[in-house]
Coordinates of C-alpha atoms in Angstrom, one line a residue:
X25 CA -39.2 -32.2 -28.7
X26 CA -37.6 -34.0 -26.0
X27 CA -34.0 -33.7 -27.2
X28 CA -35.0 -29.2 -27.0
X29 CA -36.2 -30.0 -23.6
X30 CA -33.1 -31.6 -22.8
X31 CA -30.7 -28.6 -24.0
X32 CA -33.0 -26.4 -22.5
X33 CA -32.1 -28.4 -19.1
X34 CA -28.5 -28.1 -20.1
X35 CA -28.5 -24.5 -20.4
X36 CA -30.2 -24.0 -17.4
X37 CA -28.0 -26.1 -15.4
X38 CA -24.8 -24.5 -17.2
X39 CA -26.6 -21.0 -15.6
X40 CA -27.1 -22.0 -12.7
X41 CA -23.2 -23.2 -12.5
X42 CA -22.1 -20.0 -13.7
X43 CA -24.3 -17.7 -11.0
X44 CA -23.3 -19.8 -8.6
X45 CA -19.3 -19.6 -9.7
X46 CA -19.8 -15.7 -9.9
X47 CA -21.1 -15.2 -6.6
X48 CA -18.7 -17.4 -4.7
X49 CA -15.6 -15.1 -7.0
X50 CA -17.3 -12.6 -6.5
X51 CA -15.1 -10.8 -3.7
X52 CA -12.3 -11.4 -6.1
X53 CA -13.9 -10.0 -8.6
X54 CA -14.8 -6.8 -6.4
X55 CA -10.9 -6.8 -6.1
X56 CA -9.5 -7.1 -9.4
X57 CA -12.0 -4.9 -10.7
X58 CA -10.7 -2.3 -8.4
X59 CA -7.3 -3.1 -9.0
X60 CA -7.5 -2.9 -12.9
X61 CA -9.5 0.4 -12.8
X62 CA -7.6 1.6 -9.3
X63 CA -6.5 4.9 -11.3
X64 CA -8.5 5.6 -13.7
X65 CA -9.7 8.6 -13.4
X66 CA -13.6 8.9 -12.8
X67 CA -12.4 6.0 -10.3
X68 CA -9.5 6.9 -8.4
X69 CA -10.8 9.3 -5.6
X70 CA -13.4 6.7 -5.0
X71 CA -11.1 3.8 -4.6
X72 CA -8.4 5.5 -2.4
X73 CA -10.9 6.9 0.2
X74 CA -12.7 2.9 0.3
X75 CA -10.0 0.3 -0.5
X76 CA -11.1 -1.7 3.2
X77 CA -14.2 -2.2 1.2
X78 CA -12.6 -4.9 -1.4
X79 CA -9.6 -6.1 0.9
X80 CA -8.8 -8.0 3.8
X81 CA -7.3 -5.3 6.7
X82 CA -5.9 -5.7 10.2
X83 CA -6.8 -2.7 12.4
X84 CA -5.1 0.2 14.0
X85 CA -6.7 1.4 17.0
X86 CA -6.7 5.1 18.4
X87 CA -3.9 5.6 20.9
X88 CA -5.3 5.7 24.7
X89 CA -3.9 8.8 24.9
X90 CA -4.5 10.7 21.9
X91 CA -2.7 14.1 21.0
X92 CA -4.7 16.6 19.5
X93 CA -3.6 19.2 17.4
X94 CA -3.9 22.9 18.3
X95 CA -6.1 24.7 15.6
X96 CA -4.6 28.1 14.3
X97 CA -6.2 28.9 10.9
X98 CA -5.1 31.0 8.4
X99 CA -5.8 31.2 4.5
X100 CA -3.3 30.1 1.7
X101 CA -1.8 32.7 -0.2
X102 CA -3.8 33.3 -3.8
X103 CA -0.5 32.8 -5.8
X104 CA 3.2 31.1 -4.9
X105 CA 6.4 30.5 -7.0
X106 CA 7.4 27.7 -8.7
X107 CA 10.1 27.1 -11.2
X108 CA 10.5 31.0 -12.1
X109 CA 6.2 31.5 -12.2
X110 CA 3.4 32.6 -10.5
X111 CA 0.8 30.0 -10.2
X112 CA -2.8 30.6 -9.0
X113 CA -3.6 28.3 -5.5
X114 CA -6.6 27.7 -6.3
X115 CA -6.1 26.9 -9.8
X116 CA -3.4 24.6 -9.0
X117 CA -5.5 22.6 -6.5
X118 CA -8.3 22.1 -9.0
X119 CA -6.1 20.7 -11.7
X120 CA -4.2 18.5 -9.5
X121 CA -7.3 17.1 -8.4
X122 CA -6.6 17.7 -4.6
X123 CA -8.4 16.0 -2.4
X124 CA -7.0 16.9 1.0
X125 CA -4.5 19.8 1.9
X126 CA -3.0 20.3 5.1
X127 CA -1.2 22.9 6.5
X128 CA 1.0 22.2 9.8
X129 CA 3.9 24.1 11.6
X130 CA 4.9 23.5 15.9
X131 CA 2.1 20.9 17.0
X132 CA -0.4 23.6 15.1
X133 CA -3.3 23.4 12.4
X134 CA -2.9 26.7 10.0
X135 CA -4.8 25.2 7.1
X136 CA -7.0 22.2 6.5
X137 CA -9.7 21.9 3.9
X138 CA -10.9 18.9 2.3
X139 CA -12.6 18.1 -2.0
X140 CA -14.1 15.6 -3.9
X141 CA -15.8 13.7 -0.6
X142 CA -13.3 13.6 1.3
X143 CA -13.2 15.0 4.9
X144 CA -10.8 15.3 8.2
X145 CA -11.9 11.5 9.1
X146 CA -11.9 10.1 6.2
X147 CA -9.7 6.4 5.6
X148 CA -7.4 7.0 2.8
X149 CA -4.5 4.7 1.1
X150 CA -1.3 6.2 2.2
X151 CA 0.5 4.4 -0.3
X152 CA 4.2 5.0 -0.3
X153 CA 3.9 6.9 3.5
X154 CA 3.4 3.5 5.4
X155 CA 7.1 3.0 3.9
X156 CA 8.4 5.7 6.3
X157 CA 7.0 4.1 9.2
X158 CA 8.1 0.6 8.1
X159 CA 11.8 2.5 8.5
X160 CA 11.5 3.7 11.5
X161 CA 10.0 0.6 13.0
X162 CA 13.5 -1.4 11.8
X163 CA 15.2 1.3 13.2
X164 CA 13.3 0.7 16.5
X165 CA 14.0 -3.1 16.2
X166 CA 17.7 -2.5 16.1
X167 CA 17.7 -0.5 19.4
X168 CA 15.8 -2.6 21.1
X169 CA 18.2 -5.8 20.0
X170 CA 15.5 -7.0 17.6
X171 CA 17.7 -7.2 14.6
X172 CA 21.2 -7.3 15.3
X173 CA 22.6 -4.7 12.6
X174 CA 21.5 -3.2 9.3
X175 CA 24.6 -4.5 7.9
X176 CA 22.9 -7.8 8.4
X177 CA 21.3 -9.9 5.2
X178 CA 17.9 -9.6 5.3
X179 CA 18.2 -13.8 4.8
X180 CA 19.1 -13.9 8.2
X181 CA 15.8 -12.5 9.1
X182 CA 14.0 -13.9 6.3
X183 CA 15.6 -17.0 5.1
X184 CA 12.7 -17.7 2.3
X185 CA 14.2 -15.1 0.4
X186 CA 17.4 -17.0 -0.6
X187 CA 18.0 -17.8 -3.9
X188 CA 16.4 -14.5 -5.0
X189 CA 18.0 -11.2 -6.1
X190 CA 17.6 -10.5 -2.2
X191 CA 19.9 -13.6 -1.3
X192 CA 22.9 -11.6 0.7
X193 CA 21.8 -8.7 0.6
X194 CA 22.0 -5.9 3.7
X195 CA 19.5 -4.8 5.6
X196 CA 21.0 -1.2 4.9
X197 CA 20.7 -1.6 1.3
X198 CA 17.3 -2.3 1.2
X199 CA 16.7 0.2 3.5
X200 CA 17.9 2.8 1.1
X201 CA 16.6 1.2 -1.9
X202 CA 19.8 0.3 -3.6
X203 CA 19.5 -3.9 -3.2
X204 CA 19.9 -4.3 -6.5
X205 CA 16.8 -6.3 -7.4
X206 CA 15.7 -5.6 -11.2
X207 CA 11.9 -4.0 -10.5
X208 CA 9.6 -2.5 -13.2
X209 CA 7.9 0.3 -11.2
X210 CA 6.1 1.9 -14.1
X211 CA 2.1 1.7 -13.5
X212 CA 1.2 2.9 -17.0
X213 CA 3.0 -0.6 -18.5
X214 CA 0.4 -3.3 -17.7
X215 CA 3.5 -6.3 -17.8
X216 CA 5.7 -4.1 -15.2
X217 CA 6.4 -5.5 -11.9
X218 CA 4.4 -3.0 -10.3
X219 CA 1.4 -3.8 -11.6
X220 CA 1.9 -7.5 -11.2
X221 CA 2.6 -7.4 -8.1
X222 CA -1.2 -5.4 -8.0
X223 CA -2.7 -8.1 -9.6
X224 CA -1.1 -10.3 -6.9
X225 CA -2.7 -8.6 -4.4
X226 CA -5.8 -8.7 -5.9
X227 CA -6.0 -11.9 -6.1
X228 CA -5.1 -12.6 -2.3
X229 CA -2.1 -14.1 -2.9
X230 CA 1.0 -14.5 -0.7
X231 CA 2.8 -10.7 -0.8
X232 CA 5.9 -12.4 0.6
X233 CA 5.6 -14.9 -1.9
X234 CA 6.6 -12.5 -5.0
X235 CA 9.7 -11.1 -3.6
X236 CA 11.2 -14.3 -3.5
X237 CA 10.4 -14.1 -7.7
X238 CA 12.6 -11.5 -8.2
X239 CA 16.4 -11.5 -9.4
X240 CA 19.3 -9.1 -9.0
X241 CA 19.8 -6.5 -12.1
X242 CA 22.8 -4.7 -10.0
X243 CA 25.7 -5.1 -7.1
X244 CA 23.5 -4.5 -4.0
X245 CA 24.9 -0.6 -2.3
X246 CA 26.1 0.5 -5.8
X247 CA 22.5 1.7 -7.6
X248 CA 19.9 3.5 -5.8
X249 CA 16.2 2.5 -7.8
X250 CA 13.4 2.7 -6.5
X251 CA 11.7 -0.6 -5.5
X252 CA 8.9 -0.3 -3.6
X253 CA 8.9 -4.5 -3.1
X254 CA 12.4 -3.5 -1.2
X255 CA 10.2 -2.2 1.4
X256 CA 8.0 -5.7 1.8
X257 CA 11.2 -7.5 2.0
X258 CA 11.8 -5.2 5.2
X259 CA 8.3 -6.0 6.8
X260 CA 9.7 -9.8 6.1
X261 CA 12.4 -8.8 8.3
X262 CA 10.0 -6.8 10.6
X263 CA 8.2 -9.6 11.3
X264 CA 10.2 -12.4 11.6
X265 CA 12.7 -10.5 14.1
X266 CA 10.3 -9.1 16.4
X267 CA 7.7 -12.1 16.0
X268 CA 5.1 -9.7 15.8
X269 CA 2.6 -8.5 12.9
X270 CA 3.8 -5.5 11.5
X271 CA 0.5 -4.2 12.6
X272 CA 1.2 -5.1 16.2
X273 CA 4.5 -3.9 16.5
X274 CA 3.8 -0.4 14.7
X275 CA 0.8 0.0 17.3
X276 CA 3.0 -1.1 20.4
X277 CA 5.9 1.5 18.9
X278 CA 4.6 4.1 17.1
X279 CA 1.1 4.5 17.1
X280 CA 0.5 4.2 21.0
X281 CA 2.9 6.2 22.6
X282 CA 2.7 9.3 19.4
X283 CA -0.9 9.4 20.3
X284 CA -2.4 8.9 17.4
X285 CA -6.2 10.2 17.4
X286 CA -7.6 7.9 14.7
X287 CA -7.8 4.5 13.4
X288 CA -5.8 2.9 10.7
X289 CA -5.6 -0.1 8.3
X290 CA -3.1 -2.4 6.4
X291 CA -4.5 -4.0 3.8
X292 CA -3.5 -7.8 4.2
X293 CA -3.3 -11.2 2.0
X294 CA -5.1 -14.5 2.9
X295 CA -2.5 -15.3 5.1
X296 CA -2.7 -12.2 7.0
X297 CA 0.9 -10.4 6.0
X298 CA 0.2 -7.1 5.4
X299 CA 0.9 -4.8 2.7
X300 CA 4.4 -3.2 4.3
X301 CA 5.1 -0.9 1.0
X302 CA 1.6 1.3 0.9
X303 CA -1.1 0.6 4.0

């Protein structure tokens, strides 16, 4: 009798332990729950219109002066050409699982139309766009005397990175995606970089930290692959040169004075980098 009671106790004890282990993981959980299911597809829409909701972010405010576009409206044509066929608009839209569509030419608005709970201020992971502002804001930092040249190393900037594939390598060729790092960007294989890196940032650690795990595959200038690490490396850079948070510096240069109407987010790690290949 007493030595039931006394599993009984154990078991209690042991479920008690494991609720209260649950619920202090459970905001990594949240994340690497989203990050494993982050394109399937009765989940995707969901988690790119809500990914503040599971991450750490640092803010973009509305510029002071915000520029609004002109509305002009017009309809889409029923059919257009691709490829040597006529493909129905709206039939294209619905099996591409559109979600937003936008339609701009001189400062004006001809078509905008929104699907799947999505609307015209909705939050929504840019992904691979944040890259072309990272870009420009280098290109910025090089006018301004910032960074020196793009024919620089990026160790000069970010000296952390040496004794990686990125030890040496230009500013430039990073910029154009040809450092030369060997990168797996396939996010169908679970083992590709791509997707550990994903699980990196679901678990909140260091984004910085990873680049300086990868190793050259090429010459740096000589092979053009797409590495969308490449990109972090240059908010490395960003950061380190202007001794401002890539957040700060984008709203100082780019988001103030273009007069952008609405807020924006990185996503960020514990430390508080942010997420300079896909805000």
């Amino acid at each position: 009798m007493q030595s039931g009671f006394r599993w009984s106790r154990i078991g209690l004890l042991v479920l008690v332990i494991g609720a209260c282990y649950v619920a202090w993981q459970w905001p990594l959980l949240v994340r690497l729950y989203k990050v494993v299911t982050l394109y399937d597809e009765d989940k995707i829409v969901n988690n790119f219109l809500h990914m503040e909701d599971a991450f750490p972010t640092k803010v973009l405010q509305p510029s002071s002066n915000p520029q609004l576009l002109t509305p002009a409206l017009a309809e889409l044509p029923a059919q257009f050409e691709f490829d040597g066929h006529m493909l129905d608009t709206q039939a294209f839209l619905a099996d591409s699982r559109t979600t937003g569509l936008i339609v701009l030419k001189d400062a004006q608005i001809l078509y905008e139309h929104y699907w799947q709970g999505m609307s015209d201020d909705s939050t929504h992971m840019s992904f691979s766009l944040a890259k072309s502002f990272l870009s420009a804001l280098i290109g910025i930092a090089v006018e301004e005397g910032a960074i020196g040249s793009i024919e620089e190393p990026v160790t000069r900037y970010a000296p952390e990175l040496k004794g990686s594939g990125y030890d040496g390598v230009r500013i430039k060729d990073v910029l154009q995606m040809s450092s030369g790092v060997g990168f797996n960007e396939d996010y169908g294989d679970f083992f590709s970089d791509i997707n550990r890196f994903s699980r990196t940032v679901a678990l909140g650690q260091p984004f910085n930290e990873f680049a300086t795990t990868l190793q050259r595959e090429f010459e740096p200038g000589t092979y053009n692959q797409y590495v969308s690490i490449d990109t972090q490396v240059l908010g490395m850079v960003l950061v380190n040169a202007t001794g401002k948070p890539l957040t700060e510096y984008l709203q100082e240069k780019i988001w103030q004075p273009a007069g952008m109407a609405s807020q924006a987010y990185y996503l960020t790690d514990f430390t508080g980098m942010e997420l300079a290949l896909g805000a």
